[in-house]
Coordinates of C-alpha atoms in Angstrom, one line a residue:
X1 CA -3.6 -181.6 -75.7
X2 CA -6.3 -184.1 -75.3
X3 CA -7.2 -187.2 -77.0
X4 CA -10.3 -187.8 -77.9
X5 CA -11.5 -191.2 -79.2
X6 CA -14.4 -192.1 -81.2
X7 CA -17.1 -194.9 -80.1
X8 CA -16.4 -198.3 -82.0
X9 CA -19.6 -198.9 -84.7
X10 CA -20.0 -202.0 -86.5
X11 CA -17.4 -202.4 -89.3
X12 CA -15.8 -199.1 -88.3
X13 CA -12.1 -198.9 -86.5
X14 CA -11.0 -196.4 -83.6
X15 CA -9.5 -193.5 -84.9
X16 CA -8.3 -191.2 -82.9
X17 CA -8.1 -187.4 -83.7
X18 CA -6.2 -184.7 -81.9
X19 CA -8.3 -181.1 -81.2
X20 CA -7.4 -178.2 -78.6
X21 CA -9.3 -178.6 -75.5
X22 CA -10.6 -174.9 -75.6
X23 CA -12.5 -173.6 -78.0
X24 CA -11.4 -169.7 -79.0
X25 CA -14.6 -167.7 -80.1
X26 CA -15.9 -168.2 -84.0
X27 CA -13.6 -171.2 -84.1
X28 CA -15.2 -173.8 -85.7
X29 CA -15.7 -176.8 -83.5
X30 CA -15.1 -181.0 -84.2
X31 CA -18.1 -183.6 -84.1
X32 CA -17.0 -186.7 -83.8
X33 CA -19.8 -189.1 -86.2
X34 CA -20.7 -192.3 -84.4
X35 CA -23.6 -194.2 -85.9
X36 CA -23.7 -196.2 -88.4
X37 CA -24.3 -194.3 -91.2
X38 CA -20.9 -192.7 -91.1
X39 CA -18.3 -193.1 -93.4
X40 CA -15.2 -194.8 -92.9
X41 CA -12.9 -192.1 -91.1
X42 CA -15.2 -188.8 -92.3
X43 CA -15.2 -186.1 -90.0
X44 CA -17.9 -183.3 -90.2
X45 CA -17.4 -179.4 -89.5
X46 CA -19.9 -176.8 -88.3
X47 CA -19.6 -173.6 -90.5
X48 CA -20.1 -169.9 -88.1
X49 CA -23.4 -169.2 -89.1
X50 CA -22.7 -165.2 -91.2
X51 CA -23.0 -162.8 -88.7
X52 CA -25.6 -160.1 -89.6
X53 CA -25.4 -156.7 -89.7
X54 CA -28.4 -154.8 -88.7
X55 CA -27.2 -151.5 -89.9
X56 CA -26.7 -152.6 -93.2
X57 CA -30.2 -154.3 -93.5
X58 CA -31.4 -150.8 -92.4
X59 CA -29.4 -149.0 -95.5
X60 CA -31.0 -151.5 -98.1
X61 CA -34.3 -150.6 -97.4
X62 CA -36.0 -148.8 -99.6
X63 CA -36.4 -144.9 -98.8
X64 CA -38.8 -142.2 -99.6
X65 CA -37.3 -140.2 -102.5
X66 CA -38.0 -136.9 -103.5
X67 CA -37.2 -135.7 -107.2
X68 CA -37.5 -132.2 -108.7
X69 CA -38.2 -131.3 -111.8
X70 CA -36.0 -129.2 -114.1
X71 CA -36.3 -127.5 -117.4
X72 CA -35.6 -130.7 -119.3
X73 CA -38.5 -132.7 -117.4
X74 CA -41.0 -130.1 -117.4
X75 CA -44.4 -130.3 -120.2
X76 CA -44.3 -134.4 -120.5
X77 CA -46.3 -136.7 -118.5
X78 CA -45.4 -137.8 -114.8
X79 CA -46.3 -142.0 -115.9
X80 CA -43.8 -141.2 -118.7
X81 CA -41.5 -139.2 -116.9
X82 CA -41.5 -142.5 -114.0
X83 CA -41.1 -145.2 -116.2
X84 CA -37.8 -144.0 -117.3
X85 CA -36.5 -142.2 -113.8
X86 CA -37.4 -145.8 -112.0
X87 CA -36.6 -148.6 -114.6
X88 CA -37.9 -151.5 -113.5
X89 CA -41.1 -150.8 -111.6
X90 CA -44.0 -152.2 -113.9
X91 CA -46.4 -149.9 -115.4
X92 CA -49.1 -151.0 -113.5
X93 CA -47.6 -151.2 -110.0
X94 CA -46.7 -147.3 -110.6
X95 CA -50.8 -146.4 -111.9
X96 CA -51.5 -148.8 -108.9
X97 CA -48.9 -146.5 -106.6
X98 CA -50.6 -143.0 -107.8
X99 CA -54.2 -143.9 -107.3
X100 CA -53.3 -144.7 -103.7
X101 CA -51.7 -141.7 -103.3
X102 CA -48.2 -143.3 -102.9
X103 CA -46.6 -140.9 -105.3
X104 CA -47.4 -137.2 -105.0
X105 CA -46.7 -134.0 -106.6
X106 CA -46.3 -131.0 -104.1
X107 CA -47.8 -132.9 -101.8
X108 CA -51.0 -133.6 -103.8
X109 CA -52.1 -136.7 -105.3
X110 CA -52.1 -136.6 -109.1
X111 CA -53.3 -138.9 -112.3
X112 CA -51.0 -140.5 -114.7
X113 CA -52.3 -137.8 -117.1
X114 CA -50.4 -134.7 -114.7
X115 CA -48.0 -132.5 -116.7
X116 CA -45.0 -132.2 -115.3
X117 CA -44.1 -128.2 -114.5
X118 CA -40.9 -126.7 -113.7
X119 CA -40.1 -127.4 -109.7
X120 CA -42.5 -129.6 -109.1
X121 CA -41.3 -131.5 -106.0
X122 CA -41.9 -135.7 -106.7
X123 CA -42.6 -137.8 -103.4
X124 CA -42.2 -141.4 -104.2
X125 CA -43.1 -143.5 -101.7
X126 CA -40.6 -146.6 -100.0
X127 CA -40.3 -149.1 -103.5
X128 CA -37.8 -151.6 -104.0
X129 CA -36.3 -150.8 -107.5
X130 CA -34.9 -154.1 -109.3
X131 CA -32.9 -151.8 -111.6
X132 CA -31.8 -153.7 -114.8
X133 CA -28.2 -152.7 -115.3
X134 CA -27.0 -153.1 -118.9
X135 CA -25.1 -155.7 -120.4
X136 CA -23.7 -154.7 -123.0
X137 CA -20.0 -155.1 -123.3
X138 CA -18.0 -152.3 -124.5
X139 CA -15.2 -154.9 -125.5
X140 CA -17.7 -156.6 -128.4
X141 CA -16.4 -155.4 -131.6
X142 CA -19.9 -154.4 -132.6
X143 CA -20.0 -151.7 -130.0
X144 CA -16.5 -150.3 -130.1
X145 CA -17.1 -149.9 -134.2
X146 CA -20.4 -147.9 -133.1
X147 CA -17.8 -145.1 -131.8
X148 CA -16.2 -144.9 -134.8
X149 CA -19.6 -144.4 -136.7
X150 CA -20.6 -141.4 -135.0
X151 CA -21.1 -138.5 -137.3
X152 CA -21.8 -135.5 -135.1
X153 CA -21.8 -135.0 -131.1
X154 CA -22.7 -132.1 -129.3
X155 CA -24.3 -131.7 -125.3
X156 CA -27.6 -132.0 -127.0
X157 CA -27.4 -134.8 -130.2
X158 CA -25.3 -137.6 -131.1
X159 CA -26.3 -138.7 -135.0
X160 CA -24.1 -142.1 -135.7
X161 CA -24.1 -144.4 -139.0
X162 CA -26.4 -146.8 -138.2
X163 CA -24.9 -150.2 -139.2
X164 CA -27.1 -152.7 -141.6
X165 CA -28.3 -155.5 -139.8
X166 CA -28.2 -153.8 -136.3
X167 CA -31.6 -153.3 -134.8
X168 CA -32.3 -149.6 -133.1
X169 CA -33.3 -151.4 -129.6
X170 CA -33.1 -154.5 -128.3
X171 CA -36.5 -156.7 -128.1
X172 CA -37.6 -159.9 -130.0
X173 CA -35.0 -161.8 -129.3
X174 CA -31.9 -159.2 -129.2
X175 CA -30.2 -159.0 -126.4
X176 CA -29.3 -155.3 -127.0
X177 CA -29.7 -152.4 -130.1
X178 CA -28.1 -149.6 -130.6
X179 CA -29.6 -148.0 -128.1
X180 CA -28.5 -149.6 -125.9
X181 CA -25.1 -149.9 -127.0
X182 CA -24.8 -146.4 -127.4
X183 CA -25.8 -146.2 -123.1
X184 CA -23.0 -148.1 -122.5
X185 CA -20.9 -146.1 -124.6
X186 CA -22.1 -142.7 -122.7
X187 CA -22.5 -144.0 -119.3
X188 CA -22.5 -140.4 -118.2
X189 CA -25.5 -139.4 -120.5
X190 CA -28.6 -138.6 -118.3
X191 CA -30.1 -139.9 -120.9
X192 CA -29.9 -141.1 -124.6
X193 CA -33.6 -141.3 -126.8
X194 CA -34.2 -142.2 -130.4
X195 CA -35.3 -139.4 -132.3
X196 CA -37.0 -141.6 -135.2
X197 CA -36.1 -145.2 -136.1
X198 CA -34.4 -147.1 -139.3
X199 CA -35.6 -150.3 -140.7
X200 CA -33.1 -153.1 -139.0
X201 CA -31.2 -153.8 -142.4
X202 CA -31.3 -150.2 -143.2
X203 CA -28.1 -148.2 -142.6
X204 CA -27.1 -144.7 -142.4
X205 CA -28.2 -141.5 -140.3
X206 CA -29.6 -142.1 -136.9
X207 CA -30.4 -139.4 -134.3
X208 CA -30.4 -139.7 -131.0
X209 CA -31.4 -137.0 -128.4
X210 CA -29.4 -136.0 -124.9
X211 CA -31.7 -134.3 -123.6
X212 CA -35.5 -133.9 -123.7
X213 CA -35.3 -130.7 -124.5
X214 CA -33.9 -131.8 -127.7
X215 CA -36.3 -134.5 -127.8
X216 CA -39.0 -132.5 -128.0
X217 CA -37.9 -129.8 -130.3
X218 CA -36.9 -132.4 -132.9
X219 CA -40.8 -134.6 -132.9
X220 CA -42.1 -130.6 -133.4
X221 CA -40.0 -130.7 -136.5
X222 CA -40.8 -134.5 -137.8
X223 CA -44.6 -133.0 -137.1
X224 CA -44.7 -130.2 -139.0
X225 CA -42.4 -131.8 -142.0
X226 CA -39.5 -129.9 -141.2
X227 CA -36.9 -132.3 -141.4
X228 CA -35.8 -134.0 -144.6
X229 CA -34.5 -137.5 -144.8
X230 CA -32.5 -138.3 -148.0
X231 CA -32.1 -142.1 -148.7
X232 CA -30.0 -144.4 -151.5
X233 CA -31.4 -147.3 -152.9
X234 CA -29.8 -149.4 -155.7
X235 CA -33.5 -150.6 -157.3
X236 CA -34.1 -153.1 -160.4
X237 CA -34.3 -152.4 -163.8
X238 CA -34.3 -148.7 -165.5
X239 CA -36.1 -146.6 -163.0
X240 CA -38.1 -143.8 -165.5
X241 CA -36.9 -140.4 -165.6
X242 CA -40.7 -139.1 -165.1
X243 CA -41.1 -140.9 -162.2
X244 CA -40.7 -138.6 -159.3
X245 CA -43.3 -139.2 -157.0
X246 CA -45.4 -142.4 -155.5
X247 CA -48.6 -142.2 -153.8
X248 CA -49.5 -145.7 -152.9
X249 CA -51.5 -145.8 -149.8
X250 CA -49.8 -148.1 -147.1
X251 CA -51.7 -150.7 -145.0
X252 CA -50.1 -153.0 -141.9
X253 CA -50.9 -156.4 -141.8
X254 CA -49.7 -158.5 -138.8
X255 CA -48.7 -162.8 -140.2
X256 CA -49.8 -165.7 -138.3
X257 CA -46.0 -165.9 -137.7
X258 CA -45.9 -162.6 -136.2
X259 CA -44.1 -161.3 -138.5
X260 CA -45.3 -157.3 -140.1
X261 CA -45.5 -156.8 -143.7
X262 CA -47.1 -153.4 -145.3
X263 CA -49.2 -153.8 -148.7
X264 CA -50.8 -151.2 -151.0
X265 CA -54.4 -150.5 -149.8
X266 CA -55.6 -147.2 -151.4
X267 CA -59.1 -147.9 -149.9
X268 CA -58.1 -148.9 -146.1
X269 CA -54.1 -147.9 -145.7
X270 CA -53.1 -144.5 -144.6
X271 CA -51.4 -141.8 -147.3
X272 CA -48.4 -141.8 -148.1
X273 CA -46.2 -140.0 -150.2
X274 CA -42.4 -140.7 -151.6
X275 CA -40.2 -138.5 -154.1
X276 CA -37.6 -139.8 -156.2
X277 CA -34.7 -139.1 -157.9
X278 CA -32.3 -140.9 -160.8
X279 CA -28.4 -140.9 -159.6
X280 CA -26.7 -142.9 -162.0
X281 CA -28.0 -145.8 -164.0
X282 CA -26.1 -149.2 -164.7
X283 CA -27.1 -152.3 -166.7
X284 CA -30.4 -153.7 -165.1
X285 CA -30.2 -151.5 -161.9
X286 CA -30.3 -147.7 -161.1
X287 CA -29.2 -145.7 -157.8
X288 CA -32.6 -143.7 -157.1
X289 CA -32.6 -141.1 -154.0
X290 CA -35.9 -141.4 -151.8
X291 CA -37.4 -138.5 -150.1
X292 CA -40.4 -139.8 -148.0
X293 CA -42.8 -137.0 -147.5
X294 CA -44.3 -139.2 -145.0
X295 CA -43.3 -141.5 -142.4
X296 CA -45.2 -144.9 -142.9
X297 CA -43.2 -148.4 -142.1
X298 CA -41.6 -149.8 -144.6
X299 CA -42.6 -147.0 -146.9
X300 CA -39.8 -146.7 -149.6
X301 CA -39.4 -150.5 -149.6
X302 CA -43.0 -150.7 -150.6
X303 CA -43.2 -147.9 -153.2
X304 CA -40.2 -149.2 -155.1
X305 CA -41.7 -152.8 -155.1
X306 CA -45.4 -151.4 -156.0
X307 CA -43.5 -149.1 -159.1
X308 CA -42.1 -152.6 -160.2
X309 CA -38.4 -151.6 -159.2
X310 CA -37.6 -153.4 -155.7
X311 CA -34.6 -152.7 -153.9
X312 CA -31.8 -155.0 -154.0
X313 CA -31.9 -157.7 -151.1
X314 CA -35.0 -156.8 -150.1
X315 CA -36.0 -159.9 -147.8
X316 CA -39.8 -158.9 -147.8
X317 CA -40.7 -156.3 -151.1
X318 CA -37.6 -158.0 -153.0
X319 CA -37.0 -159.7 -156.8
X320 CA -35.6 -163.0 -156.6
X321 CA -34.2 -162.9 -160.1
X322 CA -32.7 -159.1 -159.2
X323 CA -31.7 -160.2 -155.4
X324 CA -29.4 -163.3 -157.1
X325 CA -27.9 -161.2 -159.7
X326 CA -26.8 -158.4 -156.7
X327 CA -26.0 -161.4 -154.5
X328 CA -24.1 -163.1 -156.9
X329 CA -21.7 -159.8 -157.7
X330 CA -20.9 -159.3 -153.6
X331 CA -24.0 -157.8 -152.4
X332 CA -24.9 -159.5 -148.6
X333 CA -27.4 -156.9 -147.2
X334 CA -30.1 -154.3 -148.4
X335 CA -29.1 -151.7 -150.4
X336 CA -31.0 -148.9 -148.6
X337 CA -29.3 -146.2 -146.8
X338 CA -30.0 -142.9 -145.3
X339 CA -27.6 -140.6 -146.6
X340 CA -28.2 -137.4 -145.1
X341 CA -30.7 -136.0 -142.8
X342 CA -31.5 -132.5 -142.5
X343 CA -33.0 -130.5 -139.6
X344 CA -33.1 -127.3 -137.6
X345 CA -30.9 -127.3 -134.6
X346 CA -32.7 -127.1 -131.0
X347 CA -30.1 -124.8 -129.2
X348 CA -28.7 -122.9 -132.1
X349 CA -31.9 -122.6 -134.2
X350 CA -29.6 -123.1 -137.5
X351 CA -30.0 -125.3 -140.0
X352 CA -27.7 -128.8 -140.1
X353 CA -27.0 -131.3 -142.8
X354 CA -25.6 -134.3 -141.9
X355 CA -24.3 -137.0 -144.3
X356 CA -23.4 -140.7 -143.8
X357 CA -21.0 -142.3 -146.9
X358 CA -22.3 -145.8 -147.9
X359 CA -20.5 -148.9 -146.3
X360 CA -17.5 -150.3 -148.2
X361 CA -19.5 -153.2 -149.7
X362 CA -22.2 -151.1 -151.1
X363 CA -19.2 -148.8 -152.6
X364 CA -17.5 -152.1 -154.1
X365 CA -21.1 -153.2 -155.5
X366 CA -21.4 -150.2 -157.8
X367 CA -18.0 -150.4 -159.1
X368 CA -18.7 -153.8 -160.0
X369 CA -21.9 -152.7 -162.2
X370 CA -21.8 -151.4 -165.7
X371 CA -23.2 -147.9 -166.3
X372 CA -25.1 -146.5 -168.4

């Protein structure tokens, strides 16, 4: 062993510090500070610098990749079919990608209009791919209930019991929907697509498609009117008996605030057409079922308000009076709820029905009220 001394700086004693002579390889070595700015008896290391390894730079890169297409990709779009194969590529780096011939289709360059067909062989040039993994924790209570609100599962369909006050997908300030909860639920699912939508406070029957197959299939049927939604609303006052059907044109009108409210415009908004139904009166309320004919936002919501019966807790189309009354007896959310939903299966061609019980809240609400 050697001893090695430090030079003597103003204000600062010898110390002396013992090191091996040799150094072995990677070790690191000891400097010795000897100027003045130096702190009393502070002895600096050199950290090995990270060695790097070339062959795992090379893997990183990004390679050509070459996708074809099956039965359940063919007929839609290729921009469509791209956005959701290579999440978190823009939209207009991918148009930008295709118009210089960086993405092919057999070997051809094609527009963002090309039709995907069965076997088509993909090119897609070297991209780095920033994929956006979710983040939605299985452990939160709000997601592991979400398993216990599915109402049928098959290879093609899961339809769950939406919970009120749970958006479909995240956006506007949600982290996540139930969309995306329901991904992180079925990691294995290729994929998971909303068949139609429910109003964020709404609750009740909610299908989601497996495959896009089954995506398809079941737009042909909300096309052509083939699939009937069933809703419960508790609605204020004595709903009449000869009231079965509401024609009240619907308009969208975007706030200052950003916020979207629908009004009557039988001039400007676009038709619109909801059926009802009387389920059992009480004092000052009636349980109505809805059958929209049509699909507009907001549209029962609206059609009860314009007919001078709003729904319960209705934040928007609501009755303050009504709203306090409800709130007063228990009620904490809308009382809107799809109860059933009713459709043509896409594999099996037969006809399903699937219903959704109301919450436990809504159930304790109507035993609280006085019928009729």
């Amino acid at each position: 062993m050697k001893e090695i001394n430090t030079r003597k700086a103003k204000h600062v004693p010898k110390i002396k510090l013992k090191t091996q002579h040799r150094h072995s390889q990677g070790q690191a070595k000891v400097n010795i500070a000897a100027d003045k700015t130096v702190k009393k008896g502070v002895v600096t290391t050199e950290k090995p610098k990270p060695v790097v390894n070339a062959e795992a730079v090379e893997q990183e890169k990004p390679q050509v990749r070459y996708i074809t297409v099956d039965i359940e990709d063919a007929g839609q779009r290729i921009d469509n079919f791209l956005l959701r194969t290579l999440k978190g590529v823009p939209k207009s780096h991918l148009y930008r990608l295709m118009r210089k011939g960086e993405i092919r289709v057999n070997k051809k360059r094609i527009k963002p209009v090309y039709k995907l067909a069965l076997n088509d062989e993909i090119r897609v040039a070297p991209i780095r791919i920033s994929e956006q993994k979710d983040n939605v924790s299985t452990g939160l209570a709000v997601v592991a209930n979400l398993e216990k609100q599915i109402l049928f599962e098959d290879d093609r369909l899961i339809i769950i019991n939406k919970p009120s006050g749970m958006a479909v997908h995240g956006g506007s300030g949600l982290s996540f929907g139930l969309i995306e909860a329901l991904r992180a639920l079925r990691p294995e699912a290729r994929m998971l697509e909303l068949v139609h939508r429910l109003d964020r406070d709404t609750s009740g029957c909610l299908v989601v498609a497996k495959k896009r197959s089954a995506l398809r299939h079941l737009h042909e049927q909300f096309r052509d009117k083939h699939v009937q939604k069933f809703y419960h609303a508790l609605v204020k006052g004595h709903w009449p008996d000869k009231l079965t059907r509401v024609t009240a044109a619907l308009k969208k009108n975007d706030l200052k605030s950003g916020e979207r409210v629908v009004i009557v415009d039988n001039q400007n908004g676009k038709e619109s057409e909801t059926r009802f139904k009387v389920l059992e009166r009480f004092r000052g309320a009636t349980l109505v079922r809805a059958f929209p004919v049509t699909g507009r936002t907001h549209q029962i919501r609206v059609h009860c308000q314009t007919s001078g019966h709003s729904i319960a807790m209705d934040a928007k189309y609501g009755h303050e009076d009504f709203d306090m009354q409800m709130k007063s007896k228990g009620l904490k959310r809308l009382f809107l709820h799809a109860a059933s939903i009713e459709f043509t299966h896409p594999l099996t061609e037969q006809r399903i029905k699937i219903e959704a019980p109301l919450e436990a809240s809504l159930e304790s609400l109507l035993s609280k009220l006085v019928k009729e």
